mmCIF file of C-alpha atoms in Angstrom:
data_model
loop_
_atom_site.group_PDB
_atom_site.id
_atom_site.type_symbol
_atom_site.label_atom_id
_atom_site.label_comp_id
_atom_site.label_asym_id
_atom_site.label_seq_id
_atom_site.Cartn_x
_atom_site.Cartn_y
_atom_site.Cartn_z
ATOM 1 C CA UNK C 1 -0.504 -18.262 10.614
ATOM 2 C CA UNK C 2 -3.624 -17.815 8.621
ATOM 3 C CA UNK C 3 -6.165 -18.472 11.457
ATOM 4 C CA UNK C 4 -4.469 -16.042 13.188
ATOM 5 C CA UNK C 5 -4.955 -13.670 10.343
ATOM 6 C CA UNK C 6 -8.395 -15.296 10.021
ATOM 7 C CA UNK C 7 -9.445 -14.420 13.323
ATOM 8 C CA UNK C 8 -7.951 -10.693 13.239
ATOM 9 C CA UNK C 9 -9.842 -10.202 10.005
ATOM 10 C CA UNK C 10 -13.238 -11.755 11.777
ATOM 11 C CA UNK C 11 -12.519 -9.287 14.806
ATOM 12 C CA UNK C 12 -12.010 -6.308 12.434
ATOM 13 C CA UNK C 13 -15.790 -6.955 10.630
ATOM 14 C CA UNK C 14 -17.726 -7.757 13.692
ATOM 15 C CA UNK C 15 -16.340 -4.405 14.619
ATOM 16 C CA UNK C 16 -17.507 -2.773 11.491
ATOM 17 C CA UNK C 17 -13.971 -1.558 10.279
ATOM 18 C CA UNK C 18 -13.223 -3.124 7.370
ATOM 19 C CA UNK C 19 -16.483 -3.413 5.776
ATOM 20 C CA UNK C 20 -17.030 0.156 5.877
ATOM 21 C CA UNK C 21 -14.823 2.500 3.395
ATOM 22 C CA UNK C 22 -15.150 5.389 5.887
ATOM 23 C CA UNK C 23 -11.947 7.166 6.949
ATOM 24 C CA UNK C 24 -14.439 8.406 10.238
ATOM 25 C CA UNK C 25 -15.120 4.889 11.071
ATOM 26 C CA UNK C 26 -11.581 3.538 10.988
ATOM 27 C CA UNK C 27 -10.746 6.729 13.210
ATOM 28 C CA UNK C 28 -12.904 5.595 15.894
ATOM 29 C CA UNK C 29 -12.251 2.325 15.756
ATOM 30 C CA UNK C 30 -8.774 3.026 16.276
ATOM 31 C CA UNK C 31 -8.760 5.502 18.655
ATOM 32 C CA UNK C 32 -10.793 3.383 21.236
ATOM 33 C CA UNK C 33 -7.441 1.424 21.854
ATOM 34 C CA UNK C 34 -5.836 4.490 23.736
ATOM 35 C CA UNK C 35 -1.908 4.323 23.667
ATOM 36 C CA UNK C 36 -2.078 1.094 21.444
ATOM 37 C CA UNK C 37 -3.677 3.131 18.835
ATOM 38 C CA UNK C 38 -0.565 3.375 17.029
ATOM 39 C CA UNK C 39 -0.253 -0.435 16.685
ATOM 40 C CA UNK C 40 -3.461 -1.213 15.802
ATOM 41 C CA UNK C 41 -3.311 1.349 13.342
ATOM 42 C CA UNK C 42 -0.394 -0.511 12.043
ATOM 43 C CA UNK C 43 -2.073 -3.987 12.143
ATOM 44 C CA UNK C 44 -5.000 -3.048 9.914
ATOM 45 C CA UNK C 45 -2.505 -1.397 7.198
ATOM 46 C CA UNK C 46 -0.623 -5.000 7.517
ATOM 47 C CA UNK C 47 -3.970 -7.051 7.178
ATOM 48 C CA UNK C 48 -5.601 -4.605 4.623
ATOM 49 C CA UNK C 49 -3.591 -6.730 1.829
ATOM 50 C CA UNK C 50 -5.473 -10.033 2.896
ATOM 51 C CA UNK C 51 -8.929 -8.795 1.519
ATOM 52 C CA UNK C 52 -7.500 -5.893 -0.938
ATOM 53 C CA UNK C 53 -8.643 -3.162 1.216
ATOM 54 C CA UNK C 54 -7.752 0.297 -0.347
ATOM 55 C CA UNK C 55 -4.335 1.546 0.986
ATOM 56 C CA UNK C 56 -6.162 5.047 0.487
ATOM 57 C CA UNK C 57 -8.178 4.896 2.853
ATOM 58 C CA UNK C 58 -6.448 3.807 5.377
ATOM 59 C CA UNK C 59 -4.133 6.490 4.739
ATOM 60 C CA UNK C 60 -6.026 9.434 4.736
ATOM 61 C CA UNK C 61 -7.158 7.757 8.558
ATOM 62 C CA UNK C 62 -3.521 8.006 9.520
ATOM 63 C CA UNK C 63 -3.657 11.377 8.763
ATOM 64 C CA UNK C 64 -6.511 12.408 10.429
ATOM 65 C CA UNK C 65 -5.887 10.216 13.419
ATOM 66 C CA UNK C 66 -2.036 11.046 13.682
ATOM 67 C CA UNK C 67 -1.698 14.031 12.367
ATOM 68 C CA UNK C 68 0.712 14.844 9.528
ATOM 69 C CA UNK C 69 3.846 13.811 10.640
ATOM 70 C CA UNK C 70 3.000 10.913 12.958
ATOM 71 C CA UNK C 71 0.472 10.210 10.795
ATOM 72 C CA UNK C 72 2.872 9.744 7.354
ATOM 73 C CA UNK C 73 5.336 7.466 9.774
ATOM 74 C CA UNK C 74 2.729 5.043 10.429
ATOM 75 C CA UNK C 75 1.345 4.946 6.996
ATOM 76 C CA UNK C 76 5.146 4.089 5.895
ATOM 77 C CA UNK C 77 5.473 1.478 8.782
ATOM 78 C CA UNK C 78 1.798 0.017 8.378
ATOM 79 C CA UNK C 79 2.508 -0.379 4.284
ATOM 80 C CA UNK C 80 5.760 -1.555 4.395
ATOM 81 C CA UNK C 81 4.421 -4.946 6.848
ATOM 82 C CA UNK C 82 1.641 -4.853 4.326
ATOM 83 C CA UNK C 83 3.839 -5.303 1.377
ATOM 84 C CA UNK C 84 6.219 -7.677 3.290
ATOM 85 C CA UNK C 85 3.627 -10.006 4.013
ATOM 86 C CA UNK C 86 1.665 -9.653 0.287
ATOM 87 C CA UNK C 87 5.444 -10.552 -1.059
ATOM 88 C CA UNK C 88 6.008 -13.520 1.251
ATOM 89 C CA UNK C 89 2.415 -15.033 0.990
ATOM 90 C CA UNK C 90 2.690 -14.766 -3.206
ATOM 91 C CA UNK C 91 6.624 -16.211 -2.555
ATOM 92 C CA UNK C 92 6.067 -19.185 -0.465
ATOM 93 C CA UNK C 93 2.496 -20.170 -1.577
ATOM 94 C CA UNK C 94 3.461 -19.948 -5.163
ATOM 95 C CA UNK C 95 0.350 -21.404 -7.529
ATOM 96 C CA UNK C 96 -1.612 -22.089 -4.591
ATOM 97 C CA UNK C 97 -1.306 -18.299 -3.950
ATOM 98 C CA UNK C 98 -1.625 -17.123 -7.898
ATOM 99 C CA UNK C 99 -4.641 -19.321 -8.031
ATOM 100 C CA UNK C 100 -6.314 -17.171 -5.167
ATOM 101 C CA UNK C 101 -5.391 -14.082 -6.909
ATOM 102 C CA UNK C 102 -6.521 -15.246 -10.438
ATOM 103 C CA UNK C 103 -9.404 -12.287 -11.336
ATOM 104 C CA UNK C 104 -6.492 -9.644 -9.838
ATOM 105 C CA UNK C 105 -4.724 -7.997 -12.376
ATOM 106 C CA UNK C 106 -0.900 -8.933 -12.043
ATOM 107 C CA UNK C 107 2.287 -7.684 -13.468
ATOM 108 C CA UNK C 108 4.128 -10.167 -14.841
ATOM 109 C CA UNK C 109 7.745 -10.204 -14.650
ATOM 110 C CA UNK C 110 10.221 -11.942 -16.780
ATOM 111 C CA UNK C 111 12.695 -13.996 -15.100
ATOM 112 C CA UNK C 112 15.521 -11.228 -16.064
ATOM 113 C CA UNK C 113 13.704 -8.765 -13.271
ATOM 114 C CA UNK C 114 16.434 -9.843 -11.196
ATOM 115 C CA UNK C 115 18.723 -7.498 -12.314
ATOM 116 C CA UNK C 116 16.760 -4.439 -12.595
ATOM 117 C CA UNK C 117 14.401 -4.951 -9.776
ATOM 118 C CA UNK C 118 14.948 -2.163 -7.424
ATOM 119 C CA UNK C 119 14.351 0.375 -10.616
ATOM 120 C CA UNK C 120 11.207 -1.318 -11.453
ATOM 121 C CA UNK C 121 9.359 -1.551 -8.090
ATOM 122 C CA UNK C 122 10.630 1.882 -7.548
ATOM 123 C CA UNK C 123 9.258 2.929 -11.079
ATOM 124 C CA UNK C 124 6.002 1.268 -10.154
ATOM 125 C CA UNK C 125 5.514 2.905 -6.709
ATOM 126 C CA UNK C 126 6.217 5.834 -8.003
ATOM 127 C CA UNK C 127 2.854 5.797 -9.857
ATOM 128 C CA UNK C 128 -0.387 5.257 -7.252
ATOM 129 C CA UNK C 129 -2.440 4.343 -10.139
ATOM 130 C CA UNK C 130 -1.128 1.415 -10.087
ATOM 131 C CA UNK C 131 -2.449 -0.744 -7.183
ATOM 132 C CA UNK C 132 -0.265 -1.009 -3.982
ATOM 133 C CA UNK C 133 -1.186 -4.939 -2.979
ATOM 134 C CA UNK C 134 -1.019 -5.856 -6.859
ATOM 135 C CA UNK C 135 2.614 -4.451 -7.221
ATOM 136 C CA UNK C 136 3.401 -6.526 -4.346
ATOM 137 C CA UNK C 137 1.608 -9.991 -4.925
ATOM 138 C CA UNK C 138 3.236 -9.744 -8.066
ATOM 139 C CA UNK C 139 6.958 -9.291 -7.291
ATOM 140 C CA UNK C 140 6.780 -11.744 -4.733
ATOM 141 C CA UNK C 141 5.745 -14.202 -7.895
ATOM 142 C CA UNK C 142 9.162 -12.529 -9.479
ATOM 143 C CA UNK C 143 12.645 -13.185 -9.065
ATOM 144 C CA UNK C 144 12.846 -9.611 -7.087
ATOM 145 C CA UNK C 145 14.641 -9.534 -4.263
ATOM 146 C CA UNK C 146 13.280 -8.590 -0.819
ATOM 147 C CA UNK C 147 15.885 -5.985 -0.018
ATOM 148 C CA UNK C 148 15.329 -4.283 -3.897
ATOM 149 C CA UNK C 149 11.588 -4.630 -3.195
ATOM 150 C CA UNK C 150 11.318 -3.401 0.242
ATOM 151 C CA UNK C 151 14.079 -0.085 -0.267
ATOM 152 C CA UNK C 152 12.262 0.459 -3.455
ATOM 153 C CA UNK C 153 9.011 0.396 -1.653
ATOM 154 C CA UNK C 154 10.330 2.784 1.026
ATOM 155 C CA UNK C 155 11.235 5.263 -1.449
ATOM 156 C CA UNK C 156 8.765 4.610 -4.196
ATOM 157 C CA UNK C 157 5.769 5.392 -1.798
ATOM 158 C CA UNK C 158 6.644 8.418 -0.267
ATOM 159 C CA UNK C 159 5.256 11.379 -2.089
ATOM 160 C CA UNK C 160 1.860 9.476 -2.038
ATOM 161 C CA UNK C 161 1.948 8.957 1.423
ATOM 162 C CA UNK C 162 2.944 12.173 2.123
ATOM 163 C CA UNK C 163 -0.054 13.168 -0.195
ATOM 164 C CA UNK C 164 -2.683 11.157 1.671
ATOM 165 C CA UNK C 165 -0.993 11.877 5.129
ATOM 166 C CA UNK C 166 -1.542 15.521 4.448
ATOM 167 C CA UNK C 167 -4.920 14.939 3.145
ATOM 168 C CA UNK C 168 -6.351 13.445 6.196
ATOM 169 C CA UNK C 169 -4.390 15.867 8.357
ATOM 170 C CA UNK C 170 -6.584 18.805 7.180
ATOM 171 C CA UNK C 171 -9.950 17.286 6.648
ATOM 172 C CA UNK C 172 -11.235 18.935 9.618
ATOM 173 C CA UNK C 173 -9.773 22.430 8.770
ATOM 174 C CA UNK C 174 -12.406 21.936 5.799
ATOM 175 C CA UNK C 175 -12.736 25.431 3.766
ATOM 176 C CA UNK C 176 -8.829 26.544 5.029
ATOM 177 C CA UNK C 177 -6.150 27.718 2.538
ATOM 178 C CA UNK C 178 -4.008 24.297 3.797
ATOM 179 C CA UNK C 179 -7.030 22.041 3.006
ATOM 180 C CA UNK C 180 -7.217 23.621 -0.507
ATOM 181 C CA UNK C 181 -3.511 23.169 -0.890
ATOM 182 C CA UNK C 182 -3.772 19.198 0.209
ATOM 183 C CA UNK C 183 -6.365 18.828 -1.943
ATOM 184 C CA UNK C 184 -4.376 20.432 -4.731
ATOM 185 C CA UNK C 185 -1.189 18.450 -4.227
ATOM 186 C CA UNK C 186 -3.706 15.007 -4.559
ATOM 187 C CA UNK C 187 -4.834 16.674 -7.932
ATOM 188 C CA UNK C 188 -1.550 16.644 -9.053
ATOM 189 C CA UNK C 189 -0.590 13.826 -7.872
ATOM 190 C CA UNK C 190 -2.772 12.459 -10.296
ATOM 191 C CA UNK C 191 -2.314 14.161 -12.909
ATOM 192 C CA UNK C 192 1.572 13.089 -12.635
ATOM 193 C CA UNK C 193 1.033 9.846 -12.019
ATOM 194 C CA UNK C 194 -1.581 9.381 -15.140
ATOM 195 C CA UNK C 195 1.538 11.075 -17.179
ATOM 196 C CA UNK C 196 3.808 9.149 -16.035
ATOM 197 C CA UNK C 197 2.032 5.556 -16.032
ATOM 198 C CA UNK C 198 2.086 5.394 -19.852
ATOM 199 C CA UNK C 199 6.213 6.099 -19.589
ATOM 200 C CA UNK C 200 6.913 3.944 -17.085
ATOM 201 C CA UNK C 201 5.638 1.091 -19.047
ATOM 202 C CA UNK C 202 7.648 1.604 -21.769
ATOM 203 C CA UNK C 203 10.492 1.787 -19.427
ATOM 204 C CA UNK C 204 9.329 -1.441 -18.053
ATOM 205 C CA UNK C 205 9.342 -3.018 -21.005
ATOM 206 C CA UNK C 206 12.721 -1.791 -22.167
ATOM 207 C CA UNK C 207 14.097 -3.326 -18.753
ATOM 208 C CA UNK C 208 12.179 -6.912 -19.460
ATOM 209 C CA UNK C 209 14.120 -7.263 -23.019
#
């Protein structure tokens, strides 16, 4: 499974994808696979958690690439197989897989997460300040659930993707009323999340005891 992944990863950068953080470059890149575009578009949001490649980026591609709506269906299809396989790694891999990950900054969970899981990925998705792959590495370490993770992902990530999605739909109407608005809804989407970051700990925390 991982020279598989391996070799994926070595096609990507001898194709300059992933070493460039260029929404223009990803476009190409994926648009030179014609009707597979889709999938391929897919595939590098499913990879991107191997070398912590930012989710952002990738997402404002999907918009530009797809469009709005196509574009925000693939971002939630392409994330979702990225989280699913960040969980899994960090679950079956255990220490091996921590040890790897030892200079990222992980949540850790207390054993009780169990019970409150769904809230607390969903509480944690909720605010894209906090790092997509990290939230994910680290409740595959937990006692989470899949199913509480992944419907908590589904729903958690939404208004961000819809954010992004919009975001790279009208970069090329650059100057338009709609671009201003996208650009708008990302400001706030800051500002909210930065708000709510520092109250979603202390919810967090309330959960753990």
């Amino acid at each position: 499974l991982f020279l598989a992944f391996g070799l994926l990863m070595f096609i990507f950068y001898q194709n300059g994808v992933l070493s460039y953080a260029q929404v223009e470059a990803i476009k190409t890149f994926v648009l030179g696979f014609g009707i597979y575009a889709p999938l391929i578009f897919i595939l590098l949001f499913t990879l991107s958690p191997l070398i912590f490649f930012p989710d952002g980026i990738l997402a404002l591609a999907g918009g530009l690439i797809f469009g709005f709506a196509w574009g925000s269906l693939y971002i939630v299809l392409g994330a979702l197989c990225g989280g699913t396989l960040s969980f899994f790694l960090a679950r079956l891999y255990g220490n091996k897989m921590r040890e790897k990950l030892a200079h990222e900054k992980l949540i850790h969970f207390q054993k009780s997460v169990k019970k409150h899981g769904f809230i607390m990925i969903l509480l944690l998705r909720l605010v894209p300040l906090v790092p997509f792959n990290i939230i994910s590495y680290s409740a595959g370490f937990s006692t989470i659930r899949y199913v509480d993770f992944f419907f908590a992902t589904l729903l958690g990530m939404l208004p961000g993707v819809l954010v992004y999605a919009n975001i790279g739909a009208q970069s090329l109407a650059f100057g338009s009323h709609e671009f201003y608005i996208s650009i708008s809804l990302l400001v706030a989407l800051v500002v909210v999340s930065m708000i709510l970051k520092h109250r979603v700990k202390k919810r967090l925390e309330a959960y753990e005891k």
